[in-house]
Coordinates of C-alpha atoms (C1' of nucleotides) in Angstrom, one line a residue:
Chain A
M1 CA 96.9 132.9 94.7
E2 CA 94.1 133.4 92.2
T3 CA 90.9 134.0 93.9
H4 CA 87.8 132.0 92.8
R5 CA 85.4 134.6 92.0
P6 CA 81.8 133.0 92.8
H7 CA 79.5 132.3 90.0
F8 CA 76.9 133.8 91.1
L9 CA 78.4 137.2 91.6
D10 CA 78.7 136.8 87.4
L11 CA 74.9 136.6 86.8
P12 CA 73.1 139.6 86.4
F13 CA 71.0 140.3 89.4
S14 CA 67.7 139.9 87.6
F15 CA 68.6 136.5 86.5
L16 CA 70.0 135.8 89.5
F17 CA 66.4 136.2 91.5
S18 CA 64.1 134.7 88.7
P19 CA 62.6 132.1 90.1
R20 CA 63.9 129.7 87.2
A21 CA 67.3 130.7 87.9
P22 CA 69.6 127.3 86.9
F23 CA 71.3 126.8 90.1
S24 CA 71.0 126.2 93.6
F25 CA 73.0 126.3 96.9
P26 CA 74.5 122.9 97.2
A27 CA 72.6 120.2 99.4
S28 CA 75.1 120.4 102.8
T29 CA 75.3 124.4 102.6
T30 CA 73.7 125.4 106.7
H31 CA 74.3 129.1 105.8
R32 CA 72.2 130.6 103.1
P33 CA 72.5 134.6 102.3
F34 CA 68.8 135.7 103.9
F35 CA 67.8 136.7 100.4
F36 CA 67.6 133.1 99.4
F37 CA 65.1 132.5 102.1
S38 CA 63.0 135.1 101.1
S39 CA 60.0 133.3 99.2
S40 CA 57.8 135.7 100.0
M41 CA 60.1 138.4 98.9
A42 CA 58.6 141.3 96.6
P43 CA 60.5 142.2 93.4
V44 CA 63.3 143.9 93.7
T45 CA 64.9 146.8 91.8
R46 CA 68.7 146.0 92.1
R47 CA 70.0 149.5 91.4
T48 CA 67.8 151.0 94.2
S49 CA 67.5 148.0 97.0
F50 CA 69.9 145.8 97.1
P51 CA 73.0 146.3 99.2
R52 CA 76.5 146.7 97.9
V53 CA 78.7 144.0 97.6
I54 CA 82.1 143.8 99.3
I55 CA 84.6 141.3 98.5
E56 CA 87.0 140.5 101.1
R57 CA 89.2 138.0 99.6
D58 CA 92.2 135.7 101.3
S59 CA 94.7 137.0 99.4
D60 CA 97.5 136.4 101.5
S61 CA 97.4 132.7 101.9
E62 CA 100.4 132.3 104.1
Q63 CA 98.4 134.7 106.7
S64 CA 99.7 133.4 109.9
S65 CA 97.6 130.9 112.0
S66 CA 97.5 132.8 115.2
E67 CA 95.8 135.9 112.9
E68 CA 93.0 133.9 111.6
E69 CA 92.5 132.2 115.1
E70 CA 92.0 135.9 116.4
E71 CA 89.6 136.9 113.9
A72 CA 88.1 133.2 114.3
P73 CA 85.7 133.7 116.7
E74 CA 84.0 137.3 115.6
E75 CA 83.7 135.3 112.2
E76 CA 82.0 132.1 113.4
E77 CA 79.5 134.0 115.4
E78 CA 78.5 136.3 112.0
D79 CA 78.5 133.1 110.2
N80 CA 75.5 132.1 111.8
D81 CA 73.6 134.8 110.7
D82 CA 74.8 135.6 106.9
G83 CA 78.1 133.6 106.1
V84 CA 78.0 131.2 103.1
T85 CA 80.0 128.4 102.4
T86 CA 81.0 128.1 98.8
E87 CA 81.4 125.2 96.8
N88 CA 85.0 125.9 96.5
G89 CA 85.4 125.6 100.2
K90 CA 85.9 129.4 101.2
T91 CA 84.0 131.1 103.1
Q92 CA 81.6 134.1 101.9
K93 CA 81.1 137.0 104.4
L94 CA 77.6 138.7 103.6
E95 CA 77.0 142.3 105.2
A96 CA 73.8 143.9 104.5
G97 CA 73.6 147.4 105.7
S98 CA 75.3 150.1 103.6
D99 CA 72.8 150.9 101.4
P100 CA 72.1 154.3 101.4
N101 CA 68.6 154.0 100.3
R102 CA 68.1 151.2 103.1
K103 CA 68.0 151.9 106.5
G104 CA 70.1 149.6 108.9
K105 CA 71.6 147.5 105.9
S106 CA 75.4 147.3 105.6
P107 CA 77.3 146.8 102.6
I108 CA 77.5 142.9 101.8
T109 CA 81.0 141.4 102.4
I110 CA 82.0 138.5 100.9
S111 CA 85.1 137.2 102.7
L112 CA 87.1 134.2 100.4
K113 CA 89.0 133.2 103.8
K114 CA 90.0 129.5 103.7
V115 CA 87.8 127.3 105.8
C116 CA 88.2 123.5 106.5
K117 CA 86.1 121.1 104.2
V118 CA 85.5 118.9 107.6
C119 CA 84.2 120.9 109.8
K120 CA 83.7 124.3 107.9
K121 CA 85.7 126.5 110.6
P122 CA 88.3 128.8 110.1
G123 CA 92.0 128.5 111.2
H124 CA 93.3 125.0 109.7
E125 CA 92.6 122.8 107.0
A126 CA 92.0 118.9 106.6
G127 CA 92.4 116.9 103.6
F128 CA 95.6 115.7 101.5
K129 CA 98.8 118.0 101.6
G130 CA 100.6 115.7 98.7
A131 CA 100.2 112.2 100.1
T132 CA 99.5 112.7 103.9
Y133 CA 95.6 113.8 105.0
I134 CA 95.9 116.1 107.7
D135 CA 92.5 115.4 110.2
C136 CA 90.3 118.1 111.4
P137 CA 91.4 118.6 114.8
M138 CA 87.7 119.1 115.4
K139 CA 86.8 115.8 115.0
P140 CA 87.8 112.4 116.8
C141 CA 90.4 110.3 115.7
F142 CA 89.8 108.8 112.6
L143 CA 91.3 105.6 113.8
C144 CA 90.2 104.7 117.4
K145 CA 87.6 107.5 117.5
K146 CA 88.4 108.8 120.3
P147 CA 88.3 112.5 120.5
G148 CA 91.5 115.1 122.0
H149 CA 94.1 114.2 119.0
T150 CA 94.1 113.2 115.1
T151 CA 95.0 109.7 113.4
L152 CA 98.9 111.1 113.1
T153 CA 99.3 111.5 116.7
C154 CA 97.1 108.4 117.5
P155 CA 98.3 106.0 120.5
H156 CA 97.1 103.0 118.1
R157 CA 98.2 104.5 114.9
V158 CA 99.2 100.7 113.2
S159 CA 102.5 100.5 114.2
T160 CA 103.8 97.8 116.3
E161 CA 101.6 96.1 119.7
H162 CA 99.5 99.8 120.1
G163 CA 96.5 98.5 118.9
V164 CA 95.9 95.9 121.5
I165 CA 93.1 96.5 124.4
P166 CA 93.5 93.2 126.6
A167 CA 90.6 91.8 128.1
P168 CA 91.8 91.2 131.7
H169 CA 92.6 88.1 132.8
R170 CA 90.0 85.7 133.9
K171 CA 90.8 82.3 135.6
A172 CA 89.3 79.3 134.0
S173 CA 86.4 78.6 135.7
K174 CA 84.3 76.6 133.6
P175 CA 84.4 72.8 133.5
L176 CA 84.4 73.3 129.1
E177 CA 87.2 75.5 129.4
Y178 CA 89.3 73.3 132.1
V179 CA 88.8 70.7 129.2
F180 CA 89.9 73.0 126.6
E181 CA 93.0 73.7 128.2
R182 CA 93.8 70.2 129.2
Q183 CA 93.0 68.6 125.9
L184 CA 92.9 71.3 123.6
R185 CA 95.4 73.8 123.8
P186 CA 98.3 71.2 123.9
A187 CA 97.7 70.5 120.6
I188 CA 97.8 74.5 119.3
P189 CA 101.4 75.0 118.8
T190 CA 102.7 77.9 121.1
I191 CA 106.2 78.5 119.1
K192 CA 104.8 80.5 115.7
P193 CA 106.3 79.4 112.7
K194 CA 108.3 81.4 110.4
Y195 CA 105.4 83.4 108.2
M196 CA 106.3 83.3 104.8
I197 CA 104.3 86.7 103.9
P198 CA 103.1 86.6 99.9
D199 CA 104.3 91.0 99.6
Q200 CA 104.8 91.0 96.4
V201 CA 102.7 91.3 93.7
H202 CA 103.5 88.0 90.9
C203 CA 100.4 88.6 88.3
A204 CA 97.1 90.9 88.5
V205 CA 94.6 91.6 86.0
I206 CA 93.5 95.2 86.1
R207 CA 90.0 95.5 85.5
Y208 CA 89.1 92.6 85.2
H209 CA 85.3 93.3 86.7
S210 CA 82.9 96.0 85.6
R211 CA 82.4 96.6 89.1
R212 CA 84.0 96.4 92.3
V213 CA 84.9 92.8 93.8
T214 CA 83.0 92.0 96.5
C215 CA 84.4 88.5 97.3
L216 CA 87.0 86.1 96.1
E217 CA 87.5 82.1 96.7
F218 CA 90.5 79.6 96.0
H219 CA 89.6 76.5 94.6
P220 CA 89.6 74.0 97.2
T221 CA 91.3 71.3 94.8
K222 CA 93.2 73.0 91.6
N223 CA 95.8 75.6 93.3
N224 CA 95.7 78.5 90.8
I225 CA 92.5 79.0 90.3
L226 CA 90.7 81.7 91.8
L227 CA 87.0 82.7 91.8
S228 CA 85.8 86.1 92.4
G229 CA 82.7 88.1 92.5
D230 CA 81.4 91.6 91.7
K231 CA 78.9 94.0 92.8
K232 CA 77.0 93.6 89.1
G233 CA 76.5 89.7 90.3
Q234 CA 78.9 88.9 88.1
L235 CA 81.3 85.4 88.9
G236 CA 85.0 85.4 87.2
V237 CA 86.9 82.6 87.2
W238 CA 90.8 83.2 86.6
D239 CA 93.7 80.5 86.0
F240 CA 96.1 82.9 87.7
G241 CA 99.0 80.1 86.2
K242 CA 98.1 80.7 83.1
I243 CA 97.2 84.5 83.1
H244 CA 95.5 85.3 80.0
E245 CA 93.1 82.0 81.2
K246 CA 90.0 84.1 82.8
V247 CA 86.3 83.3 82.3
V248 CA 83.4 86.1 83.7
Y249 CA 80.0 84.8 84.1
G250 CA 77.7 87.4 83.5
N251 CA 74.2 85.7 84.0
I252 CA 74.3 83.5 87.5
H253 CA 73.3 87.2 89.3
S254 CA 71.5 90.6 88.7
C255 CA 73.5 92.4 91.3
I256 CA 75.9 92.0 94.1
L257 CA 77.5 88.9 94.9
N258 CA 77.8 88.4 98.5
N259 CA 79.5 85.3 99.2
M260 CA 80.4 82.1 97.6
R261 CA 81.1 78.4 98.8
F262 CA 82.3 75.7 96.9
V263 CA 80.4 72.0 97.0
P264 CA 82.5 70.0 99.1
S265 CA 81.8 66.6 97.5
N266 CA 82.3 68.4 93.6
D267 CA 84.5 70.9 93.3
C268 CA 82.6 72.2 89.9
M269 CA 80.2 73.4 91.7
V270 CA 80.0 76.3 93.4
Y271 CA 77.1 78.1 95.6
S272 CA 76.6 81.9 95.3
A273 CA 74.6 84.3 97.2
S274 CA 73.4 87.3 96.4
S275 CA 71.4 90.3 96.4
D276 CA 69.2 89.9 93.9
G277 CA 67.5 87.5 96.6
T278 CA 68.9 83.7 95.3
L279 CA 71.1 81.3 96.4
S280 CA 72.7 79.4 92.5
C281 CA 74.3 76.7 92.5
T282 CA 76.6 76.8 89.1
D283 CA 78.8 74.4 87.4
L284 CA 82.1 76.1 86.6
E285 CA 82.8 73.8 83.4
T286 CA 79.5 75.0 81.8
G287 CA 78.4 77.6 83.0
I288 CA 74.5 76.3 83.7
S289 CA 73.2 77.5 86.9
S290 CA 70.3 76.5 88.7
S291 CA 68.6 78.5 91.7
S292 CA 68.5 76.8 94.9
I293 CA 66.2 79.6 96.6
N294 CA 64.5 82.8 95.3
L295 CA 63.5 84.9 97.7
N296 CA 61.4 87.6 95.4
P297 CA 59.3 85.4 93.5
D298 CA 57.3 88.5 92.3
G299 CA 59.5 90.6 91.3
W300 CA 60.5 93.9 92.4
Q301 CA 57.9 95.3 94.8
G302 CA 60.0 97.9 96.6
P303 CA 62.2 98.4 98.6
N304 CA 60.9 97.4 101.9
T305 CA 60.0 93.7 100.7
W306 CA 62.9 93.1 98.4
K307 CA 65.0 90.7 100.1
M308 CA 68.5 90.0 99.5
L309 CA 70.9 87.1 100.4
Y310 CA 74.5 88.0 102.3
G311 CA 75.8 85.1 104.6
M312 CA 76.7 81.9 103.5
D313 CA 78.2 78.6 104.5
I314 CA 78.1 75.0 104.1
N315 CA 77.7 71.8 106.5
F316 CA 78.9 69.2 104.7
E317 CA 78.0 66.3 106.8
K318 CA 74.5 67.5 107.2
G319 CA 74.6 68.2 103.3
L320 CA 72.6 71.9 104.0
V321 CA 73.5 75.0 102.7
L322 CA 73.1 78.2 104.9
V323 CA 72.2 81.0 103.9
A324 CA 71.3 84.4 105.5
D325 CA 69.2 87.4 104.2
N326 CA 69.0 91.1 104.7
F327 CA 65.8 90.6 107.4
G328 CA 67.5 88.5 109.9
F329 CA 66.3 85.3 108.8
L330 CA 68.4 81.9 108.3
H331 CA 67.4 79.8 105.6
L332 CA 68.6 76.0 105.1
V333 CA 68.9 74.5 101.7
D334 CA 69.3 70.5 100.9
M335 CA 72.4 69.9 99.0
R336 CA 70.7 66.7 97.7
S337 CA 67.3 68.4 96.7
N338 CA 68.8 71.7 96.1
H339 CA 65.6 72.9 97.7
K340 CA 64.6 74.7 100.8
T341 CA 64.4 72.7 103.7
G342 CA 62.5 74.3 106.9
D343 CA 61.1 77.4 107.7
A344 CA 63.4 80.2 107.7
I345 CA 64.5 81.4 111.1
L346 CA 65.1 84.7 112.8
I347 CA 68.6 84.8 114.1
H348 CA 69.3 88.3 114.3
K349 CA 67.6 91.4 115.0
K350 CA 64.1 91.4 112.8
G351 CA 64.9 93.5 109.4
S352 CA 68.6 93.6 109.8
K353 CA 71.3 92.3 107.8
V354 CA 73.3 88.9 108.3
V355 CA 76.2 89.3 106.3
G356 CA 78.2 86.4 107.3
L357 CA 77.7 82.8 108.5
H358 CA 80.4 80.2 109.3
C359 CA 79.7 76.9 110.5
N360 CA 83.0 75.3 112.6
P361 CA 85.6 73.4 110.6
I362 CA 85.8 71.0 113.4
Q363 CA 82.1 70.9 114.8
P364 CA 80.3 72.0 111.7
E365 CA 76.8 72.4 113.5
I366 CA 78.1 75.1 115.6
L367 CA 77.3 77.7 113.6
L368 CA 78.5 81.8 114.0
S369 CA 76.7 84.3 112.5
C370 CA 76.9 88.2 112.5
G371 CA 75.2 91.0 111.3
N372 CA 73.7 94.7 111.3
D373 CA 72.3 93.8 114.6
H374 CA 76.0 94.7 116.4
F375 CA 76.1 91.2 117.2
A376 CA 77.7 87.5 116.3
R377 CA 76.2 84.9 117.3
L378 CA 76.6 81.3 117.8
W379 CA 74.3 78.7 117.2
D380 CA 73.7 74.9 117.6
V381 CA 71.8 74.3 113.9
R382 CA 70.6 70.7 116.0
R383 CA 68.5 72.8 117.4
I384 CA 68.1 76.5 116.2
E385 CA 65.3 78.6 116.9
A386 CA 64.3 82.2 117.1
G387 CA 66.7 83.6 120.5
S388 CA 68.6 79.8 121.0
S389 CA 71.9 81.5 120.2
L390 CA 74.7 80.0 122.7
F391 CA 76.4 83.0 123.3
N392 CA 75.8 86.2 121.8
L393 CA 79.4 88.8 120.7
E394 CA 78.7 91.9 121.2
H395 CA 80.2 94.7 119.2
K396 CA 79.7 98.5 118.9
R397 CA 78.8 98.5 115.5
V398 CA 78.4 96.1 112.5
V399 CA 80.3 93.0 112.7
N400 CA 81.2 92.7 108.8
S401 CA 82.6 89.4 109.6
A402 CA 83.2 86.7 112.0
Y403 CA 85.4 83.7 111.7
F404 CA 86.6 80.7 113.5
S405 CA 90.0 79.9 113.7
P406 CA 90.5 77.6 110.4
I407 CA 92.3 74.4 112.0
S408 CA 91.4 74.1 115.5
G409 CA 87.8 75.9 115.3
S410 CA 88.3 77.2 119.2
K411 CA 88.9 80.8 118.4
I412 CA 86.9 83.7 117.0
L413 CA 87.8 86.3 115.0
T414 CA 85.5 89.0 113.9
T415 CA 85.7 92.5 112.0
S416 CA 83.2 95.1 113.0
Q417 CA 82.9 98.6 111.8
D418 CA 84.4 100.6 114.9
N419 CA 87.8 99.8 113.6
R420 CA 88.5 96.9 115.7
L421 CA 89.4 93.7 115.6
R422 CA 88.6 91.2 118.4
I423 CA 89.4 88.1 119.4
W424 CA 87.4 85.2 121.1
D425 CA 91.1 83.0 122.3
S426 CA 88.8 79.9 123.0
I427 CA 84.5 79.2 122.5
F428 CA 84.7 76.8 125.7
G429 CA 86.1 80.1 127.3
N430 CA 84.6 83.2 129.0
M431 CA 82.5 84.5 125.6
D432 CA 81.4 87.9 127.9
T433 CA 84.5 89.5 126.6
P434 CA 86.8 89.3 123.6
S435 CA 90.3 88.0 124.7
R436 CA 91.8 91.5 122.6
E437 CA 90.6 94.0 120.3
I438 CA 93.0 95.3 118.0
V439 CA 92.6 99.0 116.7
H440 CA 92.7 98.9 112.9
S441 CA 91.4 101.4 110.0
H442 CA 88.9 99.5 108.4
D443 CA 86.6 101.6 108.7
F444 CA 82.8 101.7 106.6
N445 CA 82.7 103.9 103.5
R446 CA 79.3 102.6 101.4
H447 CA 81.7 103.2 98.2
L448 CA 83.8 100.2 99.3
T449 CA 83.5 96.5 100.1
P450 CA 82.9 96.2 103.4
F451 CA 86.5 94.9 105.2
K452 CA 86.7 91.5 106.8
A453 CA 89.8 90.3 108.6
E454 CA 90.8 86.9 107.4
W455 CA 92.7 83.9 108.7
D456 CA 95.6 82.5 107.6
P457 CA 94.4 78.5 107.1
K458 CA 98.2 77.1 106.6
D459 CA 99.0 79.2 110.3
P460 CA 99.5 76.0 112.6
S461 CA 99.1 78.8 115.6
E462 CA 96.2 80.1 114.6
S463 CA 97.5 83.4 115.1
L464 CA 98.0 85.1 111.6
A465 CA 95.4 86.8 110.4
V466 CA 95.1 89.7 107.0
V467 CA 93.0 92.8 106.6
G468 CA 93.3 95.9 104.4
R469 CA 93.5 99.2 105.2
Y470 CA 91.7 101.9 104.7
I471 CA 93.3 104.8 106.6
S472 CA 96.3 105.9 103.4
E473 CA 100.0 106.5 104.6
N474 CA 102.5 108.5 102.8
Y475 CA 105.1 106.1 101.0
N476 CA 107.6 107.5 99.2
G477 CA 105.1 110.5 98.0
A478 CA 102.3 108.2 97.4
A479 CA 99.5 107.9 99.5
L480 CA 99.0 103.7 99.8
H481 CA 96.7 101.8 101.3
P482 CA 98.6 98.4 102.5
I483 CA 97.2 95.0 102.9
D484 CA 98.3 94.3 106.9
F485 CA 99.3 90.9 108.2
I486 CA 98.5 90.7 111.9
D487 CA 99.2 88.3 114.6
I488 CA 96.2 88.8 116.6
S489 CA 97.4 86.6 119.8
T490 CA 100.0 89.9 120.2
G491 CA 97.9 92.5 118.0
Q492 CA 101.6 93.3 116.1
L493 CA 101.7 93.9 113.1
V494 CA 103.7 91.4 111.5
A495 CA 103.6 93.2 107.5
E496 CA 102.0 95.7 106.0
V497 CA 102.1 94.7 101.9
M498 CA 101.1 97.3 99.1
D499 CA 102.9 98.0 95.8
P500 CA 103.1 101.4 94.4
N501 CA 101.0 100.9 91.1
I502 CA 97.6 99.7 93.6
T503 CA 96.2 103.1 94.6
T504 CA 93.4 102.2 95.8
I505 CA 91.5 100.4 98.7
T506 CA 92.2 96.8 98.7
P507 CA 89.2 95.5 101.5
V508 CA 88.7 91.9 100.0
N509 CA 91.4 89.6 100.9
K510 CA 92.1 85.7 100.8
L511 CA 95.0 83.4 101.7
H512 CA 95.3 80.4 99.4
P513 CA 94.6 77.1 102.1
R514 CA 98.2 75.2 100.9
D515 CA 100.0 77.9 99.1
D516 CA 102.2 81.0 100.0
I517 CA 100.5 83.0 98.1
L518 CA 97.5 86.0 98.9
A519 CA 94.5 87.1 96.4
S520 CA 93.3 90.4 96.9
G521 CA 90.6 92.6 95.1
S522 CA 91.1 95.6 95.0
S523 CA 88.1 98.3 93.0
R524 CA 87.8 95.6 89.8
S525 CA 91.4 94.7 89.7
L526 CA 92.5 91.1 90.8
F527 CA 95.9 90.9 92.6
I528 CA 98.0 87.9 93.6
W529 CA 101.3 88.3 96.0
K530 CA 103.6 85.9 96.9
P531 CA 106.8 86.0 99.0
K532 CA 109.5 88.0 97.1
E533 CA 111.6 85.7 96.2
K534 CA 108.9 83.0 94.8
S535 CA 108.0 86.4 92.7
A536 CA 108.2 86.8 88.7
P537 CA 106.3 89.4 88.2
V538 CA 103.6 89.5 85.2
V539 CA 100.6 91.8 85.3
E540 CA 97.7 91.7 82.8
K541 CA 95.5 94.7 82.4
D542 CA 92.3 93.5 81.4
E543 CA 92.0 93.7 77.6
S544 CA 93.6 97.4 77.4
K545 CA 96.9 97.0 78.5
I546 CA 99.6 94.7 79.6
V547 CA 101.4 95.9 82.3
V548 CA 104.2 94.7 84.4
C549 CA 104.8 95.5 87.6
G550 CA 107.0 94.7 90.8
R551 CA 107.6 96.4 94.1
A552 CA 108.8 99.3 93.1
E553 CA 110.2 102.2 95.8
K554 CA 110.0 105.4 94.2
K555 CA 106.8 106.8 93.0
R556 CA 106.3 110.5 93.2
G557 CA 103.3 112.4 93.1
K558 CA 100.2 113.6 94.9
K559 CA 97.6 111.8 96.7
G560 CA 97.3 108.5 95.5
G561 CA 99.8 108.5 93.4
D562 CA 98.5 109.8 89.5
D563 CA 96.0 108.0 87.4
S564 CA 97.7 107.9 84.1
D565 CA 98.0 103.7 85.3
G566 CA 101.6 104.3 85.5
S567 CA 102.3 105.8 82.0
D568 CA 105.9 107.3 83.5
D569 CA 107.0 104.0 84.6
E570 CA 109.3 102.0 81.9
R571 CA 108.1 98.9 83.7
F572 CA 104.3 99.6 82.1
I573 CA 104.1 98.6 78.6
S574 CA 100.8 99.8 76.9
K575 CA 98.7 98.1 74.2
P576 CA 96.2 100.5 72.1
K577 CA 93.0 100.7 74.0
K578 CA 90.1 98.2 72.9
S579 CA 86.6 99.4 72.6
K580 CA 83.8 98.5 74.4
S581 CA 81.9 96.2 72.3
K582 CA 85.0 94.6 71.5
K583 CA 85.5 94.1 75.7
T584 CA 82.0 92.4 75.6
E585 CA 83.5 90.2 72.5
W586 CA 86.5 89.1 74.5
K587 CA 84.1 87.5 77.7
L588 CA 82.2 86.2 75.3
S589 CA 85.0 84.5 73.2
Q590 CA 86.3 83.5 76.5
C591 CA 83.4 82.0 77.8
T592 CA 83.1 79.8 75.1
T593 CA 86.9 78.2 75.7
K594 CA 86.4 78.1 79.7
G595 CA 86.4 74.1 79.4
K596 CA 90.1 74.6 78.9
H597 CA 90.8 74.6 83.0
Chain B
dA1 C1' 91.4 118.7 86.7
dG2 C1' 87.3 119.0 88.9
dC3 C1' 82.4 117.3 88.6
dT4 C1' 79.4 113.6 88.7
dG5 C1' 76.9 109.6 90.7
dA6 C1' 76.4 105.1 92.9
dT7 C1' 73.8 105.0 97.5
dG8 C1' 75.1 102.2 103.2
dA9 C1' 75.1 103.6 108.3
dC10 C1' 73.5 106.2 111.5
dC11 C1' 71.2 110.0 114.7
dC12 C1' 67.2 113.0 114.9
dC13 C1' 62.6 113.8 115.6
Chain C
dT1 C1' 59.1 102.8 113.4
dG2 C1' 60.1 105.3 109.4
dG3 C1' 62.2 109.3 106.5
dG4 C1' 65.3 112.6 105.9
dG5 C1' 69.5 115.0 106.9
dT6 C1' 74.9 113.7 107.4
dC7 C1' 78.9 111.3 107.4
dC8 C1' 82.5 110.5 104.4
dC9 C1' 91.2 109.3 103.2
dT10 C1' 86.4 106.1 97.2
dC11 C1' 87.0 105.4 92.3
dA12 C1' 86.0 106.1 87.7
dG13 C1' 84.1 108.0 83.9
dC14 C1' 83.5 112.1 81.8

DNA sequence: AGCTGATGACCCC
DNA sequence: TGGGGTCCCTCAGC
């Protein structure tokens, strides 16, 4: 292997020691050569006082691991004194002392032996080998977060029934639970329907949004309309029945659009909560919006005072929009006046983000909230005040989402950043511990939209949920991140759907309220999935390419496949790229024709 | 192809 | 309680 010579060795030493030398060691570098620390160092003449430099190369990359392991302990100790990890991930060992002019100094030896890029220790390497990711064995399992094994050997590795941690069985003891078992439970079918899994991309808009997608919402009555929000605050309205009919409204919010809800009495109107601190109500026909709340009327006064709106839901019976901010407060908006009503109520730890709100579908005054204080909390909106929660559901990390089951409203499903889905089978029963925990890879990553497990609103047994997977799997040579369908009553993985052309992670997923359709947002693109037999594959790549894709079984390449937009695949039809200015024009022209659907 | 930037949770002091 | 360092299987643009 051709070794990479550290770039600073190519520089003349005088330049190297200049205080204005235009480079620095990476911030992550923990061990620096002694000479970089001596700020008070006297000027040096390179010929007389600088030690000789010896480069020790890892010439044989096939060197046996046992050999490396034997050497490792010694190297580690020496590393503490004078080792350097360079940007190319190789260890350089600097030995001082062989210069005859300087007593006690040996020559600087630079070792280019490979080290693990995760823990910086030699003897193993972490990272992608082709499409398979090799974990660093020094770290806890990436999936279940427990030490002693890696993801590859994790007992919770997503397959069937391995991820479930059942709560200890408890007998029904509370009167409410008794009532539930007698009256409500019989209404929930125990025999599960045959799931129709939307597992094939039916149509898509590639690079529809200019930033990553943050939320999705199906139109309550028009079956082919999908709303999407993005990190920039833009709101997309796409008629996926007529693939080319799509609008992006860019003037509603100025940053992240966190949540959307249709107004139940008027399905042209949609409320949206944004990190710009406003709750807006937008007419989808005209694109005209009005702010119901603006929490930052005085503009930017610094990050400590800037308020953002996250969780949001509508209580139609009371005519209320409930929206929560990043300081732990709940705000109420009267839909008739479109103005704030009452004072903000502290519902989560002061100063923590409240990322999710959900009104119970049967009893809308029962509110479920979740947030960064590691709790999901149940409230009665009729008597809500700070500290008045009915139940506090503890989690080990941030709770990305908490939803009541869509039909009976008696179950709760939460997604937490500790890589676990939690299910409470009955809000009338024991709420101290979840009924089940399902280990599932949906890690937090600051560059991704947080994962949220979503119920299938059509499943009468209330046991099917969909959630994107963070961790990748090697599928015929491509590292893909599937979307998982999980039977939350057993923890079983019902289906994992993926497409070789979707190489990005898909954290945002929503199942259609009436049809066997899954909408997913991955990076800046939207996908509509249907069950295989119903699919007629058509994909549009926004104004730069028209592509057609289906469920191909073969794809060769390294991690994530290649990024060539599949130009090696004859199902892709390329169109010449248009300029950025035309892109804007296109969006504007689409906005003027929005009244059609 | 390899670098860069955007930028959230969490931990420690 | 707040600031700074660290974590990191991202993604897209150059």
